[in-house]
Coordinates of C-alpha atoms in Angstrom, one line a residue:
Chain A
M1 CA -153.9 -64.7 -6.0
S2 CA -152.5 -64.0 -2.7
V3 CA -153.8 -60.7 -0.7
D4 CA -150.4 -59.1 -1.6
D5 CA -150.6 -59.9 -5.3
S6 CA -154.1 -58.3 -5.4
R7 CA -153.0 -55.2 -3.6
F8 CA -150.3 -54.8 -6.0
A9 CA -152.6 -55.2 -8.9
A10 CA -154.9 -52.9 -7.8
A11 CA -152.3 -50.3 -7.0
Q12 CA -151.5 -50.4 -10.8
R13 CA -154.9 -49.9 -12.1
T14 CA -156.3 -46.6 -13.3
A15 CA -160.0 -45.7 -13.6
A16 CA -159.9 -45.0 -17.5
S17 CA -163.1 -46.4 -19.3
R18 CA -164.8 -47.8 -16.1
R19 CA -167.9 -45.2 -16.9
G20 CA -168.7 -46.2 -20.2
T21 CA -169.4 -43.6 -22.9
K22 CA -172.4 -40.9 -22.3
A23 CA -174.3 -42.3 -25.4
G24 CA -174.3 -45.4 -24.1
R25 CA -175.5 -44.7 -20.6
L26 CA -178.1 -42.3 -22.0
K27 CA -179.2 -45.3 -24.4
A28 CA -180.0 -47.3 -21.1
W29 CA -182.7 -44.8 -19.9
L30 CA -184.9 -46.2 -23.1
V31 CA -185.4 -49.2 -20.8
I32 CA -185.3 -47.6 -17.2
V33 CA -188.0 -45.1 -18.1
P34 CA -190.8 -47.5 -19.5
T35 CA -189.9 -50.0 -16.8
L36 CA -190.3 -47.5 -13.8
A37 CA -193.5 -46.5 -15.4
L38 CA -194.6 -50.2 -15.4
F39 CA -193.5 -50.4 -11.7
G40 CA -195.3 -47.4 -10.9
T41 CA -198.5 -48.4 -12.3
A42 CA -198.0 -52.2 -10.8
L43 CA -197.3 -50.8 -7.5
V44 CA -200.1 -48.3 -7.0
G45 CA -202.5 -50.6 -9.0
G46 CA -201.7 -53.6 -6.9
A47 CA -201.8 -51.4 -3.7
S48 CA -205.4 -49.9 -4.5
A49 CA -206.4 -53.4 -5.2
F50 CA -205.2 -54.6 -1.7
G51 CA -208.0 -56.4 0.2
K52 CA -210.6 -55.9 -2.4
T53 CA -212.6 -58.9 -3.5
D54 CA -213.0 -59.4 -7.3
Y55 CA -216.8 -60.5 -7.8
G56 CA -216.7 -59.6 -11.4
A57 CA -213.7 -62.0 -12.5
T58 CA -215.3 -64.9 -10.4
A59 CA -218.8 -64.3 -12.0
R60 CA -217.4 -64.7 -15.3
K61 CA -216.4 -68.2 -14.8
L62 CA -219.9 -69.3 -13.6
P63 CA -222.7 -70.7 -15.6
P64 CA -225.6 -68.0 -16.3
G65 CA -228.0 -67.9 -13.4
A66 CA -228.5 -65.7 -10.0
L67 CA -225.5 -65.4 -7.9
V68 CA -225.2 -66.4 -4.3
L69 CA -222.5 -65.3 -2.2
V70 CA -221.4 -68.0 0.7
S71 CA -218.5 -68.8 3.0
A72 CA -216.2 -71.4 1.4
Q73 CA -216.0 -74.7 3.4
D74 CA -214.3 -77.0 1.3
G75 CA -213.1 -78.0 -2.1
G76 CA -211.0 -76.4 -4.4
S77 CA -207.1 -76.6 -4.9
W78 CA -204.7 -75.6 -2.1
L79 CA -203.7 -72.4 -4.0
Q80 CA -207.3 -71.3 -4.7
R81 CA -208.0 -71.8 -1.1
L82 CA -204.9 -69.8 0.1
T83 CA -205.3 -66.7 -2.1
S84 CA -209.2 -66.6 -2.0
S85 CA -211.0 -64.2 0.4
G86 CA -212.7 -67.3 2.1
K87 CA -215.9 -66.7 0.1
E88 CA -217.5 -68.5 -2.8
L89 CA -219.8 -67.4 -5.5
C90 CA -222.5 -69.8 -6.5
A91 CA -224.7 -69.8 -9.6
V92 CA -228.4 -70.9 -8.8
T93 CA -231.6 -71.2 -10.8
P94 CA -234.4 -68.9 -10.1
A95 CA -236.1 -71.4 -8.2
Q96 CA -233.3 -72.2 -6.1
M97 CA -232.7 -68.5 -5.3
T98 CA -236.3 -68.6 -4.0
Q99 CA -235.5 -71.2 -1.6
V100 CA -232.3 -69.7 -0.5
A101 CA -234.2 -66.5 0.1
A102 CA -236.9 -68.4 2.4
H103 CA -234.0 -70.1 4.2
Y104 CA -231.3 -67.9 4.9
D105 CA -230.8 -64.2 5.9
V106 CA -230.0 -62.6 2.6
S107 CA -228.7 -59.2 1.7
Y108 CA -227.8 -57.7 -1.8
V109 CA -225.0 -56.0 -3.4
T110 CA -224.6 -54.9 -6.6
V111 CA -221.4 -55.1 -8.8
T112 CA -220.7 -53.8 -12.2
M113 CA -219.6 -56.6 -14.6
D114 CA -218.9 -56.0 -18.5
G115 CA -220.6 -52.7 -18.3
R116 CA -223.7 -53.7 -16.7
D117 CA -225.1 -54.1 -12.9
V118 CA -225.4 -57.3 -11.6
R119 CA -227.0 -58.3 -8.1
I120 CA -225.5 -60.6 -5.8
A121 CA -227.2 -62.5 -2.9
K122 CA -225.0 -62.4 0.4
V123 CA -226.3 -65.0 2.6
S124 CA -225.6 -65.2 6.1
G125 CA -226.6 -66.9 9.3
T126 CA -226.2 -70.7 10.4
G127 CA -225.0 -73.3 7.4
A128 CA -224.2 -70.1 5.0
N129 CA -221.4 -72.0 3.3
D130 CA -221.4 -73.8 0.1
H131 CA -221.5 -77.6 1.7
D132 CA -224.8 -76.7 3.6
M133 CA -226.4 -74.9 1.0
R134 CA -225.5 -77.9 -1.5
V135 CA -227.2 -80.4 1.0
Y136 CA -230.4 -77.7 1.7
L137 CA -231.0 -77.5 -2.2
G138 CA -230.1 -81.2 -2.9
D139 CA -227.9 -80.3 -5.6
A140 CA -224.5 -81.6 -5.4
R141 CA -223.3 -80.2 -8.7
L142 CA -224.2 -76.7 -7.7
T143 CA -221.1 -74.6 -9.5
C144 CA -219.4 -72.5 -6.9
K145 CA -216.0 -70.6 -7.5
F146 CA -213.7 -69.1 -5.0
V147 CA -213.6 -65.2 -4.7
R148 CA -210.0 -64.1 -5.1
E149 CA -209.0 -61.0 -2.9
G150 CA -206.7 -58.5 -4.1
G151 CA -203.3 -58.7 -2.2
V152 CA -199.9 -56.8 -2.0
F153 CA -197.4 -59.4 -1.7
F154 CA -194.1 -57.7 -2.1
L155 CA -191.8 -56.1 0.1
P156 CA -191.0 -52.7 1.2
F157 CA -187.4 -53.4 0.5
D158 CA -184.7 -50.9 0.7
P159 CA -181.3 -51.7 1.8
N160 CA -180.0 -48.8 3.9
I161 CA -176.6 -47.7 2.4
S162 CA -175.3 -46.7 5.5
Chain B
M1 CA -178.8 -29.6 27.0
S2 CA -178.4 -27.0 23.9
K3 CA -181.3 -26.6 21.4
R4 CA -179.9 -28.8 19.1
E5 CA -179.4 -31.8 21.5
R6 CA -183.1 -31.2 22.5
A7 CA -183.9 -31.3 18.8
Q8 CA -182.0 -34.7 18.3
A9 CA -183.6 -36.6 21.4
A10 CA -187.0 -35.6 20.2
I11 CA -186.2 -36.9 16.8
Y12 CA -185.0 -40.1 18.4
A13 CA -187.9 -40.5 20.5
G14 CA -189.9 -39.9 17.1
L15 CA -188.5 -42.9 15.6
F16 CA -190.0 -45.1 18.3
V17 CA -193.1 -43.4 17.9
L18 CA -193.0 -44.5 14.4
V19 CA -192.2 -47.9 15.0
L20 CA -195.1 -48.2 17.3
T21 CA -197.5 -46.7 15.1
S22 CA -196.5 -49.0 12.3
G23 CA -197.3 -52.1 14.6
A24 CA -200.2 -50.7 15.7
L25 CA -201.6 -50.0 12.3
F26 CA -200.7 -53.5 11.4
L27 CA -202.7 -54.9 14.5
S28 CA -205.7 -52.5 13.7
Q29 CA -206.7 -54.9 10.8
F30 CA -207.4 -57.7 13.5
A31 CA -209.6 -55.2 15.6
G32 CA -212.6 -54.7 13.2
S33 CA -211.5 -52.7 10.3
A34 CA -208.7 -52.9 8.1
T35 CA -209.2 -49.4 6.5
F36 CA -206.4 -47.6 8.5
W37 CA -204.1 -50.4 7.6
K38 CA -205.0 -50.3 3.6
H39 CA -204.2 -46.5 3.6
F40 CA -201.3 -47.2 5.4
T41 CA -199.8 -49.5 3.1
L42 CA -201.0 -47.5 -0.2
G43 CA -199.4 -44.4 1.5
Y44 CA -196.1 -46.4 2.2
L45 CA -196.0 -47.6 -1.5
V46 CA -196.6 -44.3 -2.8
L47 CA -193.8 -43.0 -0.9
L48 CA -191.7 -45.8 -2.1
L49 CA -192.5 -44.8 -5.6
L50 CA -192.1 -41.1 -5.2
Y51 CA -188.6 -42.0 -3.9
T52 CA -187.5 -44.3 -6.5
C53 CA -188.8 -41.8 -9.1
Y54 CA -186.4 -38.9 -7.3
L55 CA -183.6 -41.2 -7.3
F56 CA -183.9 -42.2 -10.9
A57 CA -184.2 -38.6 -11.7
L58 CA -181.0 -37.6 -10.1
L59 CA -179.2 -40.4 -11.7
F60 CA -180.6 -39.3 -15.3
V61 CA -179.3 -35.7 -14.4
N62 CA -175.8 -37.3 -13.6
D63 CA -175.8 -39.4 -16.8
L64 CA -176.7 -36.4 -18.9
R65 CA -174.5 -33.9 -17.2
P66 CA -171.9 -35.7 -15.7
D67 CA -169.8 -33.4 -13.4
S68 CA -166.4 -32.2 -14.4
Y69 CA -163.8 -30.4 -12.2
P70 CA -160.8 -28.4 -12.7
L71 CA -157.7 -30.1 -13.2
Y72 CA -155.1 -30.6 -10.4
A73 CA -152.2 -27.7 -10.5
G74 CA -149.7 -29.1 -7.9
E75 CA -151.5 -28.0 -4.7
K76 CA -150.2 -29.6 -1.5
I77 CA -152.2 -32.7 -0.3
A78 CA -151.9 -33.9 3.3
V79 CA -152.6 -37.6 3.6
L80 CA -153.7 -39.0 7.0
I81 CA -153.4 -42.4 7.8
P82 CA -154.7 -43.4 11.3
C83 CA -153.8 -46.7 12.1
F84 CA -154.0 -49.3 15.2
N85 CA -152.7 -52.7 15.3
E86 CA -152.5 -52.8 11.6
S87 CA -150.4 -55.5 10.0
P88 CA -146.9 -54.6 9.0
E89 CA -147.4 -55.8 5.5
L90 CA -150.7 -54.1 4.8
L91 CA -149.7 -50.6 6.1
E92 CA -146.2 -50.9 4.3
H93 CA -148.5 -51.5 1.3
A94 CA -150.8 -48.7 1.9
V95 CA -147.8 -46.2 2.7
R96 CA -146.0 -47.6 -0.4
T97 CA -148.8 -46.7 -2.9
I98 CA -149.6 -43.5 -1.4
C99 CA -146.1 -42.2 -1.7
A100 CA -146.2 -43.5 -5.2
A101 CA -149.4 -41.9 -6.0
R102 CA -149.4 -38.6 -8.1
G103 CA -149.4 -35.4 -6.3
R104 CA -147.3 -33.0 -3.9
K105 CA -147.9 -34.7 -0.6
Q106 CA -147.3 -34.6 3.0
V107 CA -148.0 -38.2 4.4
I108 CA -148.7 -38.3 8.0
V109 CA -149.2 -41.8 9.9
I110 CA -150.7 -41.7 13.3
D111 CA -150.3 -44.8 15.4
D112 CA -153.3 -45.2 17.8
G113 CA -151.6 -46.9 20.5
S114 CA -150.8 -50.2 18.8
T115 CA -150.0 -53.2 20.7
N116 CA -148.5 -55.4 18.0
G117 CA -145.0 -53.7 18.1
A118 CA -145.8 -51.3 15.3
R119 CA -143.5 -48.6 16.5
G120 CA -140.6 -50.7 15.2
Y121 CA -141.7 -51.1 11.7
L122 CA -143.4 -47.6 11.4
A123 CA -139.9 -46.3 12.4
E124 CA -138.4 -48.3 9.7
Y125 CA -141.0 -47.0 7.3
E126 CA -140.2 -43.5 8.3
R127 CA -136.7 -43.8 7.2
R128 CA -137.5 -45.5 4.1
F129 CA -140.4 -43.4 2.8
D130 CA -141.0 -39.6 3.0
I131 CA -143.6 -39.8 6.0
T132 CA -144.2 -38.4 9.3
V133 CA -145.3 -40.9 12.0
H134 CA -146.7 -39.9 15.4
Y135 CA -147.2 -42.3 18.2
F136 CA -150.1 -42.3 20.7
L137 CA -149.2 -44.3 23.8
E138 CA -152.6 -45.5 24.3
N139 CA -155.4 -46.1 22.2
K140 CA -157.7 -43.1 21.9
G141 CA -159.6 -43.8 18.9
K142 CA -159.7 -42.5 15.1
R143 CA -161.3 -38.9 16.1
E144 CA -158.2 -38.3 18.4
A145 CA -155.8 -39.2 15.8
L146 CA -157.3 -37.2 13.3
H147 CA -157.7 -34.2 15.6
Y148 CA -154.1 -34.3 16.6
A149 CA -152.9 -34.7 13.0
V150 CA -154.9 -31.5 11.6
T151 CA -154.2 -29.4 14.8
H152 CA -150.4 -30.4 15.4
L153 CA -148.9 -32.1 12.4
L154 CA -150.5 -30.5 9.3
D155 CA -147.9 -28.3 7.4
D156 CA -149.0 -24.6 6.8
D157 CA -149.1 -24.5 3.3
V158 CA -151.5 -27.9 2.9
E159 CA -154.5 -26.9 1.0
F160 CA -156.3 -30.5 0.9
V161 CA -156.3 -33.2 3.3
V162 CA -157.0 -36.6 2.3
T163 CA -157.8 -39.2 5.1
I164 CA -157.5 -43.1 4.2
D165 CA -157.8 -46.3 6.1
S166 CA -154.6 -48.0 7.1
D167 CA -155.5 -51.0 5.0
T168 CA -156.5 -49.0 1.8
V169 CA -154.7 -49.4 -1.5
L170 CA -155.3 -46.2 -3.7
E171 CA -154.9 -46.5 -7.7
P172 CA -152.0 -44.0 -8.8
D173 CA -154.3 -41.0 -9.8
A174 CA -157.0 -41.4 -6.9
L175 CA -155.5 -38.8 -4.7
I176 CA -155.5 -35.9 -7.4
R177 CA -158.7 -37.2 -8.6
V178 CA -160.4 -36.7 -5.2
V179 CA -159.0 -33.3 -4.3
E180 CA -159.8 -31.9 -7.9
P181 CA -163.4 -31.0 -6.9
L182 CA -162.1 -29.0 -4.0
K183 CA -160.8 -26.5 -6.4
A184 CA -164.4 -25.5 -6.8
A185 CA -165.2 -22.6 -4.2
T186 CA -168.4 -24.2 -3.1
I187 CA -167.3 -28.0 -2.7
G188 CA -165.9 -28.7 0.9
A189 CA -165.4 -32.3 0.7
A190 CA -165.2 -35.2 -1.6
T191 CA -165.0 -38.7 -1.4
G192 CA -163.9 -41.6 -3.8
N193 CA -165.0 -45.0 -5.3
V194 CA -164.4 -47.9 -3.0
L195 CA -163.9 -51.4 -4.7
L196 CA -163.3 -54.6 -2.9
L197 CA -159.9 -56.6 -3.0
N198 CA -161.6 -59.8 -1.6
E199 CA -164.8 -59.8 -3.6
E200 CA -164.2 -63.1 -4.9
Q201 CA -163.2 -64.6 -1.8
N202 CA -166.7 -66.3 -0.9
V203 CA -170.4 -65.9 -1.3
L204 CA -170.5 -63.2 1.6
T205 CA -167.9 -61.2 -0.1
R206 CA -169.7 -61.3 -3.4
M207 CA -173.0 -60.2 -1.7
I208 CA -171.1 -57.2 0.2
G209 CA -169.6 -56.3 -3.2
T210 CA -173.1 -55.7 -4.5
Y211 CA -173.7 -53.9 -1.4
Y212 CA -170.8 -51.6 -2.0
W213 CA -171.7 -51.1 -5.8
V214 CA -175.4 -50.0 -4.9
G215 CA -174.4 -48.0 -2.2
L216 CA -171.8 -46.0 -4.4
N217 CA -173.1 -46.1 -8.1
I218 CA -177.0 -45.5 -6.9
Y219 CA -177.3 -43.8 -3.7
K220 CA -174.0 -42.0 -3.5
Q221 CA -173.9 -40.8 -6.9
A222 CA -177.4 -39.6 -6.8
Q223 CA -176.7 -37.6 -3.7
S224 CA -173.6 -36.2 -5.4
V225 CA -176.1 -34.6 -8.0
I226 CA -177.7 -32.6 -5.4
R227 CA -174.2 -31.9 -4.0
S228 CA -175.0 -33.6 -0.5
V229 CA -173.3 -36.7 -0.1
V230 CA -174.0 -37.8 3.5
C231 CA -170.9 -39.9 4.1
C232 CA -167.4 -39.4 2.8
S233 CA -166.2 -42.9 3.5
G234 CA -163.1 -43.3 5.7
C235 CA -161.4 -45.4 2.9
L236 CA -160.8 -42.2 0.9
A237 CA -162.3 -38.7 1.7
A238 CA -160.7 -35.2 0.7
Y239 CA -161.5 -32.0 2.7
R240 CA -160.5 -28.2 2.4
A241 CA -157.8 -27.8 4.9
P242 CA -159.0 -24.4 6.2
L243 CA -162.6 -25.9 6.6
L244 CA -161.2 -29.0 8.3
R245 CA -159.2 -26.8 10.8
E246 CA -162.5 -24.9 11.7
I247 CA -164.5 -28.0 12.6
I248 CA -162.1 -30.2 13.9
D249 CA -162.6 -29.4 17.7
E250 CA -166.2 -29.9 17.5
F251 CA -165.8 -33.1 15.4
A252 CA -163.4 -34.5 18.0
N253 CA -166.0 -33.6 21.0
Q254 CA -169.2 -35.1 19.4
R255 CA -171.9 -36.2 22.0
F256 CA -175.1 -37.8 21.2
L257 CA -177.8 -38.1 24.2
G258 CA -175.0 -37.1 26.5
E259 CA -172.9 -39.7 25.5
R260 CA -169.4 -39.1 23.7
C261 CA -169.3 -40.5 20.2
T262 CA -166.6 -42.9 19.0
H263 CA -167.7 -44.4 15.7
S264 CA -169.1 -43.3 12.5
E265 CA -166.7 -40.5 12.5
D266 CA -166.6 -40.2 8.8
R267 CA -170.2 -39.7 8.6
H268 CA -170.2 -36.9 11.3
L269 CA -167.2 -35.2 9.7
T270 CA -169.2 -35.1 6.5
N271 CA -172.2 -33.7 8.3
L272 CA -169.9 -30.8 9.9
V273 CA -169.1 -29.9 6.2
L274 CA -172.6 -29.8 5.2
R275 CA -173.7 -27.9 8.1
Q276 CA -171.3 -25.1 7.2
G277 CA -173.0 -24.8 3.8
Y278 CA -170.5 -26.5 1.9
D279 CA -171.1 -29.2 -0.9
V280 CA -170.0 -32.9 -0.8
V281 CA -169.4 -34.7 -3.8
Y282 CA -168.6 -38.3 -4.9
V283 CA -165.9 -39.0 -7.6
E284 CA -166.3 -42.0 -9.2
D285 CA -162.8 -42.0 -10.9
A286 CA -161.2 -41.6 -7.6
V287 CA -160.6 -45.3 -6.8
S288 CA -159.4 -46.9 -3.7
W289 CA -159.3 -50.7 -2.9
T290 CA -160.1 -52.3 0.6
E291 CA -161.0 -55.5 2.2
T292 CA -164.3 -56.2 3.9
P293 CA -165.1 -58.8 6.4
A294 CA -165.3 -62.2 5.0
T295 CA -167.2 -63.8 7.9
L296 CA -170.8 -63.4 8.9
R297 CA -169.9 -62.5 12.2
G298 CA -167.3 -59.8 11.2
F299 CA -169.9 -58.2 8.7
L300 CA -172.9 -58.4 11.2
R301 CA -170.5 -56.5 13.9
Q302 CA -169.7 -53.9 11.2
Q303 CA -173.2 -53.3 10.1
R304 CA -174.2 -53.0 13.9
R305 CA -171.7 -50.2 14.2
W306 CA -172.7 -48.4 10.8
K307 CA -176.5 -48.8 11.5
R308 CA -176.0 -47.0 14.9
G309 CA -174.1 -44.3 13.0
Y310 CA -176.5 -44.1 10.4
I311 CA -179.4 -43.3 12.7
R312 CA -177.5 -40.8 14.8
E313 CA -176.1 -38.9 12.0
S314 CA -179.2 -39.0 10.1
I315 CA -180.8 -37.6 13.0
Y316 CA -177.9 -35.0 13.3
T317 CA -178.7 -34.0 9.7
L318 CA -182.2 -33.2 10.4
S319 CA -181.1 -30.8 13.0
Y320 CA -179.4 -28.3 10.5
A321 CA -180.3 -29.4 6.9
W322 CA -183.4 -27.2 6.6
R323 CA -181.3 -23.9 6.8
N324 CA -179.0 -24.9 4.1
K325 CA -179.6 -28.2 2.3
R326 CA -183.6 -28.5 2.0
L327 CA -183.6 -31.3 -0.7
L328 CA -181.3 -33.5 1.6
F329 CA -183.6 -32.5 4.8
M330 CA -186.7 -33.9 2.9
Q331 CA -184.8 -36.7 1.7
V332 CA -183.5 -37.8 5.1
L333 CA -187.1 -36.8 6.7
F334 CA -189.2 -38.6 4.4
W335 CA -187.0 -41.6 3.6
D336 CA -183.6 -42.3 4.6
L337 CA -184.3 -42.2 8.4
T338 CA -188.0 -43.0 8.8
A339 CA -188.6 -45.7 6.1
P340 CA -187.0 -48.3 7.7
F341 CA -189.1 -47.6 11.0
L342 CA -192.2 -47.1 9.2
S343 CA -192.2 -50.1 7.2
F344 CA -191.9 -52.2 10.5
G345 CA -195.6 -53.0 10.3
L346 CA -195.3 -54.0 6.5
R347 CA -192.5 -56.6 7.4
V348 CA -194.2 -58.1 10.4
A349 CA -197.4 -58.4 8.0
L350 CA -195.1 -60.2 5.4
V351 CA -193.6 -62.5 8.1
V352 CA -197.1 -63.3 9.3
T353 CA -198.3 -64.0 6.0
A354 CA -195.4 -66.4 5.3
I355 CA -196.0 -68.4 8.5
R356 CA -199.6 -68.3 7.9
L357 CA -199.5 -69.2 4.2
P358 CA -196.1 -70.8 3.6
A359 CA -197.3 -71.9 -0.2
L360 CA -197.5 -68.0 -1.0
V361 CA -193.9 -67.4 -0.4
F362 CA -192.8 -69.3 -3.5
T363 CA -195.9 -68.8 -5.7
T364 CA -196.4 -65.3 -5.0
I365 CA -194.0 -63.3 -2.6
L366 CA -190.9 -64.4 -4.0
P367 CA -191.7 -63.8 -7.9
S368 CA -193.2 -60.5 -7.2
W369 CA -190.4 -59.4 -5.0
I370 CA -187.8 -60.5 -7.6
A371 CA -189.5 -58.5 -10.2
L372 CA -189.8 -55.4 -8.1
M373 CA -186.0 -55.9 -6.9
L374 CA -184.8 -55.9 -10.6
I375 CA -187.1 -52.9 -11.3
R376 CA -185.7 -50.9 -8.5
Y377 CA -182.2 -52.0 -9.0
I378 CA -182.5 -51.8 -12.8
F379 CA -179.0 -50.3 -13.0
I380 CA -177.4 -54.0 -11.9
P381 CA -178.9 -55.8 -14.7
L382 CA -178.0 -53.0 -17.2
R383 CA -174.3 -52.0 -15.8
A384 CA -173.0 -54.7 -13.5
R385 CA -174.6 -57.8 -14.5
E386 CA -172.0 -59.9 -12.9
K387 CA -173.3 -58.7 -9.6
L388 CA -177.0 -59.9 -10.0
V389 CA -176.6 -62.9 -8.0
G390 CA -175.0 -61.0 -5.4
L391 CA -177.9 -58.4 -5.4
F392 CA -180.3 -61.5 -5.1
L393 CA -178.4 -62.9 -2.1
Y394 CA -177.8 -59.3 -0.4
M395 CA -181.6 -58.4 -0.8
L396 CA -182.9 -61.8 0.9
F397 CA -180.2 -61.1 3.5
Y398 CA -181.4 -57.7 4.1
E399 CA -184.9 -58.9 4.5
A400 CA -184.2 -61.9 6.9
C401 CA -181.5 -60.0 8.9
L402 CA -180.1 -56.7 8.3
Y403 CA -183.5 -54.9 8.2
W404 CA -184.2 -56.1 12.0
L405 CA -180.6 -54.9 12.9
N406 CA -181.9 -51.2 12.4
L407 CA -184.4 -52.0 15.1
W408 CA -181.6 -53.2 17.4
A409 CA -179.4 -50.2 16.3
L410 CA -182.3 -47.8 17.2
L411 CA -182.3 -49.4 20.8
T412 CA -178.7 -49.4 21.3
V413 CA -177.9 -46.1 19.4
K414 CA -175.8 -44.8 22.6
N415 CA -173.6 -47.8 22.7
T416 CA -170.2 -46.4 21.9
S417 CA -168.2 -49.7 21.4
W418 CA -166.1 -49.8 18.1
V419 CA -166.5 -53.9 17.9
T420 CA -164.3 -54.5 14.9
R421 CA -161.3 -52.7 16.1
Q422 CA -160.4 -54.5 19.1
Q423 CA -158.0 -56.9 17.1
S424 CA -156.9 -54.9 14.3
A425 CA -157.5 -51.5 12.1
Q426 CA -161.0 -50.9 11.3
V427 CA -162.7 -52.5 8.4

């Protein structure tokens, strides 16, 4: 259709029935309101978790034992590494825990998991990473999991209608 | 410098402070503590949520109680068509459809110093159609054209003045639909719906078609509920004639930070109406058709000009709206004007994240971004499903390019060049 034709066609049109019925428009709000509520919850929930490390979720994936928090050095999939806080939580036996406490600088944090308080030993100083700790404890099969960090990965988009 | 000009300069400076603060907060997370940055992010998102709820509430009110206005009863309407180097075919079509449109009319064409031989064909149209044509010897700009028409050419018995662009096509009842709200004593101006003649031309025009749809059916519609539409589009706008006569001198002589203003005259005229305490509404059923730039270069030029006008006129709004349009004042202060600059740090953070962790772009950023986009613009999947692809493209384009144009516009807000009017009529 040439420009002239489309102009001619436009000049013949009328606005009749462009809006739709009032009932039809109001019905849409049955979808809009719950979606907006979900949006609000996701937005504020996601933002308040921003930067927080989720020890509880990580600990649940580990076998029973004492928990030690170390820096992540290697291992894991690329996605795990990209979305982790750069730390790993490892499950050790009580005997290994004694060894760790004797070798590293250790401080403790308490987190709530499934309604009960769980103590985590945070190790620091030279060699406070999963690789060196495995070597030190002589346990290559020590189970460690990446600790995920909450992030806000969306845009504050709003096209200005100017 | 008047008190209003000093206030405008202070608000303008404040926008730079916002950008710098947002950037500094982003950097603060690398200087030891991320506390300020986290609180800022949370605060911004709460603001985004509140604004979205506010917008949706207004749209709900509109669906629940759509506006209805008194019927047109033969009042005289003056139609002003400023033109500059418009093609004979397009102008003839515009004039013909306006003359054929319903309503008692005085049609005035002001040739703004065209250099494409317009005198010849305009003289011919003057013989063929019932129109008045006035010629400027040199290009003076749209403001001067409107000013001259209102002060020298309007018939005394004109009650409403409608301004349209020279490449606009009106639907047959658009003229009377757009002036009907003006029969209510409190309404000073009204603007109509704008559809694109060339929306199907290419990917860019489809994207722009969505941009127009969102602008009109979400933003302008919501503004209409609080009777404070901030821009009566140059494509189709109606004003009370006595009100226009009152404000037209000030309109023609607008200055910002000492510079004479040339573009975004439609927004300023609307601002002046709102400042006088009148309401401004949007009429969805008053439909005009226009063409949009079909090239990226043309669109970006137009956007540069519009964004400068957006900043300048939003600042102007803040200088008066607290007295008579408080909801509008709050809306402009807490979102419309400030959000693009407040979010500067967040956008830099996103770019940095995307560069440092490119895998996240596809696994996390893009999916959550699309989900949130569909929620914030839920009216598109519900009411204009055919524009979904255009919405997606537009949002990507906005984040990658148009957002950053806001910063450029902030730096160059005093620039007065029209840019797209060099060769032909404005788009």
